[in-house]
CSV table of C-alpha atoms in Angstrom, one decimal:
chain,number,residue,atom,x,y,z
A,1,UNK,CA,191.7,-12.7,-45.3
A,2,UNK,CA,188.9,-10.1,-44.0
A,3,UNK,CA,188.0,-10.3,-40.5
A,4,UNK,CA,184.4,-10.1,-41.2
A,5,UNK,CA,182.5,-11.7,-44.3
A,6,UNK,CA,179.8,-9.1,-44.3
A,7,UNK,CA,179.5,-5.5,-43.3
A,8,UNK,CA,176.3,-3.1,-43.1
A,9,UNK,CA,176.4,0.4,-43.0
A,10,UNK,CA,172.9,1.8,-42.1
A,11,UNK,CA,170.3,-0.4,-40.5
A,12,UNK,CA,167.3,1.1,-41.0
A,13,UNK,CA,164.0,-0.7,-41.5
A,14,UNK,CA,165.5,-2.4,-45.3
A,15,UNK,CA,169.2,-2.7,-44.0
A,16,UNK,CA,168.2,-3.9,-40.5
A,17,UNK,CA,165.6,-6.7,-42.6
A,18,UNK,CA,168.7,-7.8,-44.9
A,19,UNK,CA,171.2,-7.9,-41.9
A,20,UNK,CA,168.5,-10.2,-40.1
A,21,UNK,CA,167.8,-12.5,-43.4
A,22,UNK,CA,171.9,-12.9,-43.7
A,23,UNK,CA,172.8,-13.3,-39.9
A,24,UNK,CA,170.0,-15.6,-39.6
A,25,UNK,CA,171.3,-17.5,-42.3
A,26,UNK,CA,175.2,-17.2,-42.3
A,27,UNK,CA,175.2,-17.9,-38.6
A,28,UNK,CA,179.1,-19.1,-38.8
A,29,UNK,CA,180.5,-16.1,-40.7
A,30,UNK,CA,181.2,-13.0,-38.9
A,31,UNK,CA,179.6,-9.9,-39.8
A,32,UNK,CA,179.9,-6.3,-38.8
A,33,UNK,CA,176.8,-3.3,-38.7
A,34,UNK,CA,177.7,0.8,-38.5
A,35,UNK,CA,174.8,2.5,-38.1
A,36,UNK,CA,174.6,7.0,-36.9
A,37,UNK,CA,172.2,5.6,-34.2
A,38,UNK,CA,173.9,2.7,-31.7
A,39,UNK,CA,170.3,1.6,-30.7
A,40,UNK,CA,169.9,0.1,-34.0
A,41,UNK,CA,173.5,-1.7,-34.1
A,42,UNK,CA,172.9,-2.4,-30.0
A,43,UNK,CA,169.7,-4.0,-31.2
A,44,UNK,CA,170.8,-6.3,-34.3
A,45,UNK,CA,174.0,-7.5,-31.9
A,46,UNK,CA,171.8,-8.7,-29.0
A,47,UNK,CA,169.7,-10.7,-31.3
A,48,UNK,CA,172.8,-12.5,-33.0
A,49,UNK,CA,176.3,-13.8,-31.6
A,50,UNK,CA,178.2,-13.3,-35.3
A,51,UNK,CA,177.1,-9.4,-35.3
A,52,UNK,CA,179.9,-6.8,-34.1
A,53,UNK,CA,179.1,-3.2,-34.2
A,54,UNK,CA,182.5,-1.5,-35.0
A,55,UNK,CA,183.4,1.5,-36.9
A,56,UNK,CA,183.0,3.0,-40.2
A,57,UNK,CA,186.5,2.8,-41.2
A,58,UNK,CA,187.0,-1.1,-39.7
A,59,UNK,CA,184.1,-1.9,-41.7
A,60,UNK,CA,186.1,-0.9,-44.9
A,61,UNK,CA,189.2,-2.2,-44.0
A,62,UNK,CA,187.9,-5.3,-42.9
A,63,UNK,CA,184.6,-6.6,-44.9
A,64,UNK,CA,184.7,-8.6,-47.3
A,65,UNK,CA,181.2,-7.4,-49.0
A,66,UNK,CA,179.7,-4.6,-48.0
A,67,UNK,CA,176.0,-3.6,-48.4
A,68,UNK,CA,175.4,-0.3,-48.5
A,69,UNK,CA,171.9,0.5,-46.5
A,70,UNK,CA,171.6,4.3,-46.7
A,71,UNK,CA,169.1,6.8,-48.1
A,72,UNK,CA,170.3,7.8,-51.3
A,73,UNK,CA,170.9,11.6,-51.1
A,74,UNK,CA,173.1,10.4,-47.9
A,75,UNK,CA,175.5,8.2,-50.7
A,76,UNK,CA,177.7,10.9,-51.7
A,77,UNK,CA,178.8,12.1,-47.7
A,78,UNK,CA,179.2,8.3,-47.2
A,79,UNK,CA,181.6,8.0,-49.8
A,80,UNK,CA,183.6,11.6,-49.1
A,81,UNK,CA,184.1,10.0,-45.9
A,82,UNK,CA,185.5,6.6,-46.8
A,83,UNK,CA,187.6,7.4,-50.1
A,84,UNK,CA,190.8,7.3,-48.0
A,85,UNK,CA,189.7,4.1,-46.5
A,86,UNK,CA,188.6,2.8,-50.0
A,87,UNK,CA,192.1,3.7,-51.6
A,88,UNK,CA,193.5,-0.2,-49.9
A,89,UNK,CA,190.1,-2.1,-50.9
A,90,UNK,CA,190.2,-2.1,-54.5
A,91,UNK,CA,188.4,-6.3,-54.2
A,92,UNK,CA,185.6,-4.8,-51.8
A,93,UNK,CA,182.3,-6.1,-53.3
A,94,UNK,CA,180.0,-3.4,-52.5
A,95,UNK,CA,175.7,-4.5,-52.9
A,96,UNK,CA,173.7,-1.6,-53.0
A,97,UNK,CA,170.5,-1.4,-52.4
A,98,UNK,CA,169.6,2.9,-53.1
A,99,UNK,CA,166.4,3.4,-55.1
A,100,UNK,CA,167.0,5.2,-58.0
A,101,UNK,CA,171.3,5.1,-58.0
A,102,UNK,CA,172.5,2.7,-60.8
A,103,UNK,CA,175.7,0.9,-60.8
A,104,UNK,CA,177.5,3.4,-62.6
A,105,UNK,CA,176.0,5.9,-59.5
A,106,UNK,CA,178.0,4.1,-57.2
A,107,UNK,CA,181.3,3.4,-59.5
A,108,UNK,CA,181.5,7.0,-60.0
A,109,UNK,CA,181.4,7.5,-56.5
A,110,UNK,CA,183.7,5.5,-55.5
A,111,UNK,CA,186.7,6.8,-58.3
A,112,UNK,CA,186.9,3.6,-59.4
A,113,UNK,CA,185.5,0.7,-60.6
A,114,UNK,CA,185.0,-2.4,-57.9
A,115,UNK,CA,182.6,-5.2,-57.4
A,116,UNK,CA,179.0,-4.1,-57.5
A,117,UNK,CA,176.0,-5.8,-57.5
A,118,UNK,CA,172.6,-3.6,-57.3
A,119,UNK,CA,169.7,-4.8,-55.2
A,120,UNK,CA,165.8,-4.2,-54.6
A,121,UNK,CA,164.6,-5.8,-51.7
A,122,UNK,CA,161.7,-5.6,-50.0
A,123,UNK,CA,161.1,-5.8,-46.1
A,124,UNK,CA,159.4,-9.1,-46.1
A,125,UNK,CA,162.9,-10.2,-46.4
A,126,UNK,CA,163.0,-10.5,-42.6
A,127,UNK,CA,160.7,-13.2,-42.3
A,128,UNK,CA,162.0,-15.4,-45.7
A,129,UNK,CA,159.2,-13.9,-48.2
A,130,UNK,CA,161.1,-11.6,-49.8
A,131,UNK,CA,161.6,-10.8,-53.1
A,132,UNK,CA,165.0,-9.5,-54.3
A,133,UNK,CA,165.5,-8.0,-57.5
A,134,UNK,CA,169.4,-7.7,-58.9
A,135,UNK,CA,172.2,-7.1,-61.2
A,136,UNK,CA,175.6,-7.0,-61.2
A,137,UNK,CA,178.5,-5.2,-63.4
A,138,UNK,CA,181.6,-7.4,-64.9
A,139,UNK,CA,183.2,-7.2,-61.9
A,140,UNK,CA,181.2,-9.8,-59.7
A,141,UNK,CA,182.3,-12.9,-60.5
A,142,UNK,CA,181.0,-16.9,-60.2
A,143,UNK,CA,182.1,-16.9,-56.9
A,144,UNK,CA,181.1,-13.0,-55.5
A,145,UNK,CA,177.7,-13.9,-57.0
A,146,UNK,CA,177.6,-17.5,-55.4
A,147,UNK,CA,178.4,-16.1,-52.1
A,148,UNK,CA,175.9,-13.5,-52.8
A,149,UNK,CA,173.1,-15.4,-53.6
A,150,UNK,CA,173.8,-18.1,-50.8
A,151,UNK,CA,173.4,-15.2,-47.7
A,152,UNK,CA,170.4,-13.9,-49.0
A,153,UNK,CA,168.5,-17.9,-50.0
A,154,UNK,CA,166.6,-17.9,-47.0
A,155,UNK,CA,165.5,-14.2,-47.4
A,156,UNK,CA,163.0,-14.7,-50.2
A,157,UNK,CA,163.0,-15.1,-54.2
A,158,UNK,CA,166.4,-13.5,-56.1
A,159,UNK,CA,165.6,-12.3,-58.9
A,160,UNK,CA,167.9,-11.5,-61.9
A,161,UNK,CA,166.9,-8.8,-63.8
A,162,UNK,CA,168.5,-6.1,-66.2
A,163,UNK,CA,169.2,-3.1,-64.3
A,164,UNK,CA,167.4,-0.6,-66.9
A,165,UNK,CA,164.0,-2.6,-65.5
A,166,UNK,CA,165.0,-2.8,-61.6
A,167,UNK,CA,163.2,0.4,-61.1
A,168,UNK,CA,159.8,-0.2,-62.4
A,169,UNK,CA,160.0,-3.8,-60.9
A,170,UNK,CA,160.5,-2.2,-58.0
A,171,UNK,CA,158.2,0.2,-57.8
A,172,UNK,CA,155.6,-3.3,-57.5
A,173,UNK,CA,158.2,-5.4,-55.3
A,174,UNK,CA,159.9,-2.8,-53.3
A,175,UNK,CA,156.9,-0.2,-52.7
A,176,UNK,CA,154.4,-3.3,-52.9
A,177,UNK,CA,154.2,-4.4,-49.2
A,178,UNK,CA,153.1,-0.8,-47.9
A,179,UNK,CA,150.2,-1.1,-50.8
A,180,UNK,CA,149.1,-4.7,-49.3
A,181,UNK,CA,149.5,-3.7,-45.9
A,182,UNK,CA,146.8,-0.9,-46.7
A,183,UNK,CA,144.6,-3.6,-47.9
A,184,UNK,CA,145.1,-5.8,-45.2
A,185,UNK,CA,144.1,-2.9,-43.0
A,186,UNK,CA,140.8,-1.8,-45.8
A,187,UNK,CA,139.7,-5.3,-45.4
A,188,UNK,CA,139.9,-6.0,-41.8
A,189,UNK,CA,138.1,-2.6,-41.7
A,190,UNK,CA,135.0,-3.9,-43.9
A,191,UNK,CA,134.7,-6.8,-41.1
A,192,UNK,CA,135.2,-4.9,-38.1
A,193,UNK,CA,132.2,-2.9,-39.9
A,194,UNK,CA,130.2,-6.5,-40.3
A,195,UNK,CA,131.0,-7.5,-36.5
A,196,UNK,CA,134.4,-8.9,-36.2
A,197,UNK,CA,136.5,-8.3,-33.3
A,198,UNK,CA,139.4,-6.6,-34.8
A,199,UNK,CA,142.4,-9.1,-33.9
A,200,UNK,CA,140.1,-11.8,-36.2
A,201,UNK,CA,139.6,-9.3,-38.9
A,202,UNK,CA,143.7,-8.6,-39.1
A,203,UNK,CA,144.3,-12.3,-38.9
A,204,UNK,CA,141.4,-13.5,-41.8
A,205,UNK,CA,142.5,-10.9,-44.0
A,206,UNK,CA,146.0,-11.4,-43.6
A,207,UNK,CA,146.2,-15.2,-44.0
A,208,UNK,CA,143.7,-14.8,-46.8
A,209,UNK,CA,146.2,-12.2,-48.8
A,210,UNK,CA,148.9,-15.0,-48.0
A,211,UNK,CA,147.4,-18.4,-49.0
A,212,UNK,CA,146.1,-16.7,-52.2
A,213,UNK,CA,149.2,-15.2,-53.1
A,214,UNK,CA,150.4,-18.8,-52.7
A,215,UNK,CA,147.9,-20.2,-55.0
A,216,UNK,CA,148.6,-17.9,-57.7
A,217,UNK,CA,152.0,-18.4,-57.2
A,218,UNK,CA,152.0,-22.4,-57.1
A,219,UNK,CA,148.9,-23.1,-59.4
A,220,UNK,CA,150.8,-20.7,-61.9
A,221,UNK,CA,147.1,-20.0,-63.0
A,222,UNK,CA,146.1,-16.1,-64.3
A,223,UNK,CA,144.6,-14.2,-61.1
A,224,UNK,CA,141.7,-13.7,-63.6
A,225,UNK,CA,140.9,-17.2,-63.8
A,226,UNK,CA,141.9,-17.5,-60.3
A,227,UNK,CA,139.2,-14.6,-59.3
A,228,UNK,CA,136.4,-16.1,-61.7
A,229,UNK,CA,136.7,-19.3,-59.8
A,230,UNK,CA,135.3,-17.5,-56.1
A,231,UNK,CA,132.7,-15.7,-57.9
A,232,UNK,CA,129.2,-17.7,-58.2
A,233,UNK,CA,127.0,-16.4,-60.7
A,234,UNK,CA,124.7,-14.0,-58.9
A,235,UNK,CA,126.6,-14.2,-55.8
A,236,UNK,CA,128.4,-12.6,-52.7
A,237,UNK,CA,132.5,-12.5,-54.3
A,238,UNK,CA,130.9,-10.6,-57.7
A,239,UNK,CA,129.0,-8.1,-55.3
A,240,UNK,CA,132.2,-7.5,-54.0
A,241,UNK,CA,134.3,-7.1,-56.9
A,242,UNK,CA,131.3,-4.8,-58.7
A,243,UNK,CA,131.9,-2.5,-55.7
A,244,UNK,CA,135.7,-2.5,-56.2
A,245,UNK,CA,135.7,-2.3,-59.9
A,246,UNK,CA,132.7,1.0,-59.0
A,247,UNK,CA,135.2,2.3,-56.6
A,248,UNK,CA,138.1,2.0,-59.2
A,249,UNK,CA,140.3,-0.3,-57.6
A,250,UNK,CA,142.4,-1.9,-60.5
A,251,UNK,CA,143.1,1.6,-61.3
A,252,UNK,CA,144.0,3.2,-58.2
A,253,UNK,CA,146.8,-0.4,-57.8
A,254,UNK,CA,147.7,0.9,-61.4
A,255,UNK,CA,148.5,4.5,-61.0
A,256,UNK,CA,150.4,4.0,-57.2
A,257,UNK,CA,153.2,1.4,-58.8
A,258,UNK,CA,153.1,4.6,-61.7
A,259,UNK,CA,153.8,6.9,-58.7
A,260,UNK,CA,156.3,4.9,-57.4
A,261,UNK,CA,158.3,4.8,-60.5
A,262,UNK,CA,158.2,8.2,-61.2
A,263,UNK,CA,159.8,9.1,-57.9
A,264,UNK,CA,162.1,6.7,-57.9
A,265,UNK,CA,163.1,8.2,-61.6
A,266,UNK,CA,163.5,11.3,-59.8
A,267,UNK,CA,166.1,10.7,-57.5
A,268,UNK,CA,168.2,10.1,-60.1
């Protein structure tokens, strides 16, 4: 039996935001964090009692699954430092989360073929509102995926998906939350312009951009419907959305999930 259920190595802004989500919610299982920078590690452990910082080669040797929170080009040094370590661990479950590195990525570095499942998350996951896009190769069985999907319920919505569409679904998911942070900024901006203290504006736009992403969740309703319900004939919302649609707004939302894709394509 592993000494710890879960290990981390890297936790960055995306690794630190899963660690949280799982700690949080696998508060009886231990679990270990490696990070290059100990503030990070010395961070996570003070917030949570089941967090050990250890070493990269205890991790290995004693996780059970093992998510993998580094940059991508940093994948291959990673794994030319662990290959001795990985030679015992041929049941390691390893959940990877590097845009743009497929499954077969990570087999190949590895020199052989374990347990894989391939995430996109997103950083809301830190606060329960995430969304996390995965697959998984025939390795990961009932109960790897079972276990997986129980750490990370709290964290958000899991969604299955096949891995030849987890990039461009995650190019809106995982590069999504920087877009609607820029709007929740652009907005705020427009009513610090009509007069509103600029702690209101953050919170109306922000808890606006929440409770009608709710609705179109819950109602299930198409946002175009949802949009011609605020707007009056001759009124204030159509004003608006004439002077979004003039400044091309549904096409600059377009062409930055394009963006995204494309680089993610590239790191390939």
């Amino acid at each position: 039996m592993m000494k710890y259920k879960f290990g981390f190595i890297g936790c960055g802004n995306m690794g630190g935001a899963l660690c949280t989500a799982v700690a949080k919610k696998e508060s009886d299982a231990a679990i270990c964090v490696c990070d290059g920078v100990k503030e990070k590690t010395d961070a996570l452990c003070a917030r949570f009692s089941n967090l050990t910082a250890v070493s990269l080669t205890e991790l290995i040797a004693e996780s059970e699954y093992v998510f993998l929170g580094v940059k991508p080009q940093s994948l291959p040094g990673l794994f030319d430092s662990i290959k001795k370590d990985l030679a015992n661990r041929r049941d390691i479950v390893f959940i990877t989360m590097a845009a743009g590195k497929s499954i077969a990525d990570i087999e190949a570095l590895c020199g052989f073929e374990p347990a894989i499942i391939r995430i996109m998350p997103n950083t809301p996951v830190s606060v329960g509102k995430g969304v996390i896009l995965f697959d998984r190769n025939a390795k990961v069985g009932e109960k790897e995926l079972a276990d997986f999907r129980n750490a990370l319920s709290d964290a958000g919505v899991l969604c299955p998906i096949p891995e030849a569409k987890i990039d461009a679904a995650g190019a809106v998911s995982g590069c999504g939350p920087a877009f609607v942070y820029m709007f929740i900024e652009a907005l705020a901006d427009g009513a610090v312009l009509c007069g509103i203290p600029r702690s209101d504006a953050l919170l109306y736009a922000a808890a606006t951009i929440e409770g009608a992403a709710r609705l179109a969740i819950e109602s299930g309703e198409h946002p175009e419907k949802l949009k011609d319900n605020v707007c009056s004939p001759g009124g204030t919302t159509i004003a608006g959305v004439k002077a979004l649609e003039d400044a091309g707004f549904r096409a600059a939302a377009i062409n930055a999930v394009e963006a995204a894709y494309e680089k993610t394509l590239k790191l390939k």
